[in-house]
Coordinates of C-alpha atoms in Angstrom, one line a residue:
Q1 CA 7.1 26.4 -18.1
D2 CA 8.4 29.5 -16.2
S3 CA 11.6 27.7 -15.3
K4 CA 12.2 26.7 -18.9
Q5 CA 11.7 30.4 -20.0
E6 CA 14.0 31.6 -17.3
E7 CA 16.6 29.0 -18.3
E8 CA 16.3 30.1 -22.0
I9 CA 16.7 33.7 -21.0
G10 CA 19.7 33.0 -18.9
K11 CA 21.3 31.0 -21.7
V12 CA 20.8 33.9 -24.2
E13 CA 22.2 36.4 -21.8
R14 CA 25.3 34.3 -21.1
D15 CA 25.9 33.8 -24.8
R16 CA 25.5 37.5 -25.4
A17 CA 28.0 38.4 -22.6
K18 CA 30.5 35.9 -24.0
A19 CA 30.2 37.3 -27.5
M20 CA 30.7 40.9 -26.2
A21 CA 33.7 39.8 -24.2
R22 CA 35.2 38.2 -27.3
S23 CA 34.7 41.3 -29.4
A24 CA 36.1 43.5 -26.7
K25 CA 39.3 41.4 -26.6
A26 CA 39.6 41.2 -30.4
K27 CA 39.7 44.9 -31.0
P28 CA 40.8 47.6 -28.5
N29 CA 38.6 50.7 -28.0
P30 CA 39.2 53.1 -30.9
A31 CA 40.6 56.5 -30.1
P32 CA 37.9 59.2 -29.8
P33 CA 37.6 61.4 -32.9
P34 CA 39.4 64.7 -32.8
P35 CA 37.3 67.7 -31.6
R36 CA 35.6 69.6 -34.4
P37 CA 36.9 73.1 -35.0
A38 CA 34.6 75.9 -34.0
P39 CA 32.6 77.3 -37.0
R40 CA 34.1 80.4 -38.5
M41 CA 32.3 83.2 -40.2
E42 CA 34.4 83.0 -43.3
D43 CA 33.2 79.4 -43.8
S44 CA 29.6 80.4 -44.1
E45 CA 28.4 79.9 -47.6
I46 CA 25.6 82.5 -47.2
L47 CA 28.0 85.2 -46.0
N48 CA 30.3 84.4 -48.9
A49 CA 27.5 84.4 -51.5
A50 CA 26.5 88.0 -50.9
D51 CA 28.4 91.2 -50.5
F52 CA 27.1 92.7 -47.2
Q53 CA 27.5 96.4 -46.4
L54 CA 26.9 97.9 -42.9
L55 CA 24.5 100.8 -43.2
R56 CA 23.5 102.0 -39.7
R57 CA 22.1 101.1 -36.4
E58 CA 18.3 101.2 -35.8
S59 CA 15.7 100.1 -33.3
I60 CA 12.8 97.7 -34.0
D61 CA 10.2 97.2 -31.2
G62 CA 12.8 98.4 -28.7
H63 CA 15.5 96.0 -29.8
P64 CA 18.7 97.6 -31.1
V65 CA 19.5 96.2 -34.6
I66 CA 22.1 96.6 -37.2
L67 CA 20.9 97.3 -40.8
L68 CA 22.9 95.7 -43.6
S69 CA 22.4 95.8 -47.3
F70 CA 23.4 92.9 -49.6
K71 CA 24.0 92.3 -53.2
P72 CA 25.3 89.3 -55.1
N73 CA 29.0 88.4 -54.8
L74 CA 29.7 87.5 -58.4
A75 CA 33.2 86.2 -57.6
Y76 CA 31.8 83.4 -55.4
K77 CA 30.5 80.1 -56.9
P78 CA 27.8 78.8 -54.5
R79 CA 27.1 75.2 -53.8
G80 CA 23.9 75.3 -51.7
D81 CA 20.4 76.2 -52.8
I82 CA 20.0 79.3 -50.6
A83 CA 23.4 80.6 -51.6
K84 CA 22.5 80.1 -55.3
M85 CA 19.3 82.1 -54.8
L86 CA 21.3 84.9 -53.1
Q87 CA 23.3 85.3 -56.3
H88 CA 20.1 86.6 -57.9
A89 CA 18.8 89.0 -55.2
T90 CA 19.5 92.2 -53.4
G91 CA 18.0 93.6 -50.2
H92 CA 18.4 94.6 -46.6
V93 CA 18.8 92.6 -43.4
W94 CA 18.2 93.8 -39.8
V95 CA 20.2 91.8 -37.3
S96 CA 19.8 92.0 -33.5
E97 CA 22.8 93.5 -31.8
S98 CA 22.4 91.4 -28.6
D99 CA 22.1 87.9 -30.0
Y100 CA 22.8 88.2 -33.8
E101 CA 19.4 86.8 -34.8
L102 CA 17.5 88.0 -37.9
V103 CA 14.9 90.5 -37.0
K104 CA 13.8 91.5 -40.6
L105 CA 14.7 90.6 -44.1
E106 CA 13.7 92.3 -47.3
A107 CA 14.8 90.9 -50.6
Q108 CA 14.1 91.5 -54.3
V109 CA 14.9 89.2 -57.2
I110 CA 17.1 91.1 -59.7
D111 CA 17.9 88.2 -62.1
T112 CA 15.8 85.1 -63.0
I113 CA 16.0 82.2 -60.6
S114 CA 15.6 78.9 -62.4
F115 CA 14.7 75.5 -61.0
G116 CA 15.3 72.3 -62.8
M117 CA 17.4 74.0 -65.5
G118 CA 14.5 76.4 -66.1
I119 CA 12.2 73.7 -67.1
L120 CA 10.4 73.1 -63.8
G121 CA 10.1 76.8 -62.9
R122 CA 11.5 80.3 -63.0
V123 CA 11.0 83.2 -60.6
Q124 CA 11.1 86.4 -62.5
P125 CA 13.0 89.7 -61.6
G126 CA 10.8 92.0 -59.6
S127 CA 9.6 89.3 -57.2
R128 CA 10.1 90.3 -53.6
G129 CA 9.8 89.1 -50.1
A130 CA 9.8 90.6 -46.6
F131 CA 10.1 88.5 -43.4
E132 CA 10.0 89.6 -39.8
W133 CA 10.7 87.9 -36.5
R134 CA 10.1 89.1 -32.9
K135 CA 11.6 88.1 -29.6
I136 CA 8.9 86.4 -27.5
N137 CA 9.1 86.4 -23.7
D138 CA 12.6 87.7 -24.1
E139 CA 13.7 84.1 -24.9
I140 CA 13.3 83.1 -28.6
W141 CA 12.9 84.8 -32.0
L142 CA 9.7 83.6 -33.7
P143 CA 8.1 84.6 -37.1
L144 CA 5.8 87.6 -37.0
R145 CA 5.1 88.2 -40.7
E146 CA 6.0 86.9 -44.1
D147 CA 4.9 88.8 -47.2
F148 CA 6.0 87.9 -50.7
T149 CA 5.0 88.7 -54.2
A150 CA 6.3 86.5 -57.0
K151 CA 6.1 86.5 -60.8
A152 CA 6.8 83.0 -62.0
R153 CA 6.6 80.6 -64.9
I154 CA 6.0 76.9 -64.2
L155 CA 6.9 74.1 -66.7
L156 CA 7.6 76.8 -69.4
V157 CA 3.9 77.0 -69.9
K158 CA 1.9 78.5 -67.0
G159 CA 2.7 82.1 -66.0
M160 CA 1.5 83.2 -62.6
H161 CA 1.5 86.2 -60.3
M162 CA 1.0 85.5 -56.7
R163 CA 1.0 87.3 -53.4
E164 CA 1.0 85.6 -50.0
V165 CA 0.9 87.2 -46.6
H166 CA 1.3 85.1 -43.4
E167 CA 0.9 86.8 -40.0
Y168 CA 1.7 85.1 -36.7
S169 CA 0.4 86.2 -33.4
E170 CA -0.5 85.0 -29.9
H171 CA 2.6 82.9 -29.4
K172 CA 2.3 81.0 -26.2
K173 CA 4.8 79.1 -24.1
Y174 CA 3.7 75.7 -23.0
S175 CA 5.1 73.4 -20.3
V176 CA 4.6 69.8 -20.8
N177 CA 5.2 66.9 -18.4
T178 CA 5.7 63.5 -20.0
E179 CA 5.5 60.4 -18.0
V180 CA 6.3 57.0 -19.5
Q181 CA 4.9 53.9 -17.9
F182 CA 5.8 50.4 -18.8
Q183 CA 3.5 47.5 -18.1
A184 CA 4.2 43.8 -18.0
P185 CA 3.1 41.9 -21.1
V186 CA -0.4 40.4 -20.8
E187 CA -0.3 36.6 -20.8
K188 CA -2.7 34.9 -23.1

Protein backbone atom coordinates (compact mmCIF):
# COMPACT_ATOMS: atom_id res chain seq x y z
CA GLN A 1 0.00 0.00 0.00
CA ASP A 2 2.89 2.37 0.78
CA SER A 3 4.40 1.79 -2.64
CA LYS A 4 1.03 2.59 -4.27
CA GLN A 5 0.82 5.86 -2.32
CA GLU A 6 4.39 6.77 -3.20
CA GLU A 7 3.72 5.99 -6.84
CA GLU A 8 0.55 8.15 -6.74
CA ILE A 9 2.44 11.04 -5.11
CA GLY A 10 5.24 10.76 -7.67
CA LYS A 11 2.75 10.86 -10.54
CA VAL A 12 1.00 13.95 -9.14
CA GLU A 13 4.34 15.72 -8.65
CA ARG A 14 5.46 14.89 -12.21
CA ASP A 15 2.16 16.16 -13.65
CA ARG A 16 2.46 19.36 -11.63
CA ALA A 17 6.05 19.95 -12.78
CA LYS A 18 5.01 19.40 -16.43
CA ALA A 19 2.11 21.85 -16.10
CA MET A 20 4.37 24.49 -14.54
CA ALA A 21 6.95 24.01 -17.32
CA ARG A 22 4.24 24.43 -19.97
CA SER A 23 2.90 27.61 -18.35
CA ALA A 24 6.44 29.03 -18.02
CA LYS A 25 7.06 28.45 -21.76
CA ALA A 26 3.67 29.87 -22.75
CA LYS A 27 4.13 33.27 -21.15
CA PRO A 28 7.40 34.98 -20.32
CA ASN A 29 7.87 36.51 -16.90
CA PRO A 30 6.11 39.88 -16.77
CA ALA A 31 8.18 42.98 -16.10
CA PRO A 32 8.15 44.03 -12.47
CA PRO A 33 5.82 46.92 -11.69
CA PRO A 34 7.40 50.37 -11.62
CA PRO A 35 8.46 51.57 -8.18
CA ARG A 36 5.89 53.57 -6.26
CA PRO A 37 6.68 57.22 -5.81
CA ALA A 38 7.41 58.31 -2.25
CA PRO A 39 4.38 59.81 -0.50
CA ARG A 40 4.30 63.58 -0.55
CA MET A 41 2.84 65.86 2.11
CA GLU A 42 0.74 67.69 -0.44
CA ASP A 43 -1.00 64.39 -1.27
CA SER A 44 -2.25 63.95 2.32
CA GLU A 45 -5.99 64.41 2.47
CA ILE A 46 -5.91 65.28 6.17
CA LEU A 47 -3.32 67.99 5.64
CA ASN A 48 -5.36 69.41 2.77
CA ALA A 49 -8.71 69.26 4.62
CA ALA A 50 -7.60 71.68 7.33
CA ASP A 51 -5.71 74.93 7.40
CA PHE A 52 -2.81 74.45 9.84
CA GLN A 53 -0.99 77.37 11.46
CA LEU A 54 2.31 77.03 13.31
CA LEU A 55 1.94 78.70 16.73
CA ARG A 56 5.04 77.94 18.83
CA ARG A 57 7.39 75.34 20.27
CA GLU A 58 6.64 73.74 23.63
CA SER A 59 7.72 70.78 25.73
CA ILE A 60 5.48 67.94 26.94
CA ASP A 61 7.02 65.46 29.39
CA GLY A 62 10.48 66.54 28.27
CA HIS A 63 9.76 66.00 24.56
CA PRO A 64 10.10 69.08 22.35
CA VAL A 65 6.87 69.57 20.40
CA ILE A 66 5.48 71.96 17.82
CA LEU A 67 2.04 73.42 18.53
CA LEU A 68 -0.23 73.90 15.53
CA SER A 69 -3.77 75.20 15.33
CA PHE A 70 -6.19 74.02 12.68
CA LYS A 71 -9.47 75.14 11.18
CA PRO A 72 -11.45 73.87 8.18
CA ASN A 73 -10.09 74.49 4.70
CA LEU A 74 -13.37 75.35 3.00
CA ALA A 75 -11.77 75.34 -0.46
CA TYR A 76 -10.98 71.61 -0.21
CA LYS A 77 -13.59 68.92 -1.00
CA PRO A 78 -12.73 65.88 1.14
CA ARG A 79 -13.20 62.25 0.09
CA GLY A 80 -12.38 60.30 3.27
CA ASP A 81 -14.38 60.17 6.49
CA ILE A 82 -11.72 61.73 8.74
CA ALA A 83 -11.12 64.57 6.30
CA LYS A 84 -14.89 65.17 6.10
CA MET A 85 -15.07 65.43 9.89
CA LEU A 86 -12.14 67.86 9.93
CA GLN A 87 -14.26 70.17 7.79
CA HIS A 88 -16.46 70.66 10.87
CA ALA A 89 -13.82 71.09 13.61
CA THR A 90 -11.15 73.41 14.94
CA GLY A 91 -8.44 72.72 17.46
CA HIS A 92 -4.79 72.32 18.32
CA VAL A 93 -2.24 69.62 17.56
CA TRP A 94 1.09 69.02 19.30
CA VAL A 95 3.59 67.14 17.12
CA SER A 96 6.90 65.67 18.30
CA GLU A 97 9.84 67.52 16.75
CA SER A 98 12.06 64.44 16.70
CA ASP A 99 9.81 61.88 14.98
CA TYR A 100 6.74 63.87 13.83
CA GLU A 101 4.27 61.76 15.82
CA LEU A 102 1.12 63.16 17.41
CA VAL A 103 1.64 63.92 21.10
CA LYS A 104 -1.64 65.68 21.82
CA LEU A 105 -4.79 66.63 19.92
CA GLU A 106 -7.61 68.87 21.11
CA ALA A 107 -10.57 69.39 18.77
CA GLN A 108 -13.98 71.04 19.01
CA VAL A 109 -16.91 70.57 16.65
CA ILE A 110 -18.00 73.94 15.22
CA ASP A 111 -20.58 72.67 12.72
CA THR A 112 -22.92 69.66 12.84
CA ILE A 113 -21.35 66.38 11.67
CA SER A 114 -23.96 64.14 10.04
CA PHE A 115 -23.88 60.39 9.50
CA GLY A 116 -26.15 58.67 6.99
CA MET A 117 -27.42 61.98 5.57
CA GLY A 118 -28.30 63.09 9.11
CA ILE A 119 -30.76 60.26 9.62
CA LEU A 120 -28.46 57.82 11.44
CA GLY A 121 -26.91 60.42 13.67
CA ARG A 122 -25.60 63.92 14.18
CA VAL A 123 -22.84 65.24 16.40
CA GLN A 124 -23.73 68.74 17.55
CA PRO A 125 -21.48 71.81 17.73
CA GLY A 126 -19.74 72.17 21.07
CA SER A 127 -18.73 68.51 21.22
CA ARG A 128 -15.03 68.20 21.98
CA GLY A 129 -12.26 65.68 22.32
CA ALA A 130 -8.74 65.58 23.71
CA PHE A 131 -6.29 62.78 22.98
CA GLU A 132 -2.76 62.31 24.33
CA TRP A 133 0.06 59.90 23.51
CA ARG A 134 3.38 59.27 25.28
CA LYS A 135 6.61 57.75 24.08
CA ILE A 136 7.17 54.48 25.92
CA ASN A 137 10.69 53.08 26.46
CA ASP A 138 11.87 55.78 24.06
CA GLU A 139 10.62 53.49 21.25
CA ILE A 140 6.91 53.85 20.45
CA TRP A 141 4.10 56.36 20.96
CA LEU A 142 1.12 54.80 22.75
CA PRO A 143 -2.17 56.31 23.96
CA LEU A 144 -2.15 57.93 27.39
CA ARG A 145 -5.57 59.55 27.66
CA GLU A 146 -8.74 60.07 25.61
CA ASP A 147 -11.37 62.46 26.89
CA PHE A 148 -14.37 63.42 24.81
CA THR A 149 -17.72 65.04 25.42
CA ALA A 150 -20.41 64.81 22.78
CA LYS A 151 -23.87 66.13 22.20
CA ALA A 152 -25.57 63.96 19.62
CA ARG A 153 -28.90 62.98 18.12
CA ILE A 154 -29.45 59.40 16.96
CA LEU A 155 -32.08 58.37 14.37
CA LEU A 156 -33.60 61.88 14.57
CA VAL A 157 -35.28 60.84 17.80
CA LYS A 158 -32.95 60.24 20.72
CA GLY A 159 -30.83 63.10 21.96
CA MET A 160 -27.89 62.29 24.17
CA HIS A 161 -25.09 63.96 26.06
CA MET A 162 -22.14 61.76 26.88
CA ARG A 163 -18.66 62.02 28.29
CA GLU A 164 -16.05 59.30 28.12
CA VAL A 165 -12.58 59.24 29.59
CA HIS A 166 -10.10 56.48 28.82
CA GLU A 167 -6.76 56.43 30.61
CA TYR A 168 -3.96 54.04 29.72
CA SER A 169 -1.09 53.17 32.02
CA GLU A 170 1.46 50.53 32.90
CA HIS A 171 2.43 49.83 29.30
CA LYS A 172 4.77 46.85 29.21
CA LYS A 173 7.08 45.46 26.60
CA TYR A 174 6.83 41.72 26.03
CA SER A 175 9.17 39.38 24.23
CA VAL A 176 7.56 36.32 22.79
CA ASN A 177 9.26 33.26 21.35
CA THR A 178 7.17 31.24 18.95
CA GLU A 179 8.05 27.72 18.00
CA VAL A 180 6.13 25.81 15.35
CA GLN A 181 6.32 22.05 15.38
CA PHE A 182 4.95 19.80 12.69
CA GLN A 183 4.09 16.20 13.35
CA ALA A 184 3.50 13.35 10.96
CA PRO A 185 -0.18 12.51 10.49
CA VAL A 186 -1.48 9.80 12.74
CA GLU A 187 -2.40 6.65 10.85
CA LYS A 188 -5.79 5.21 11.59
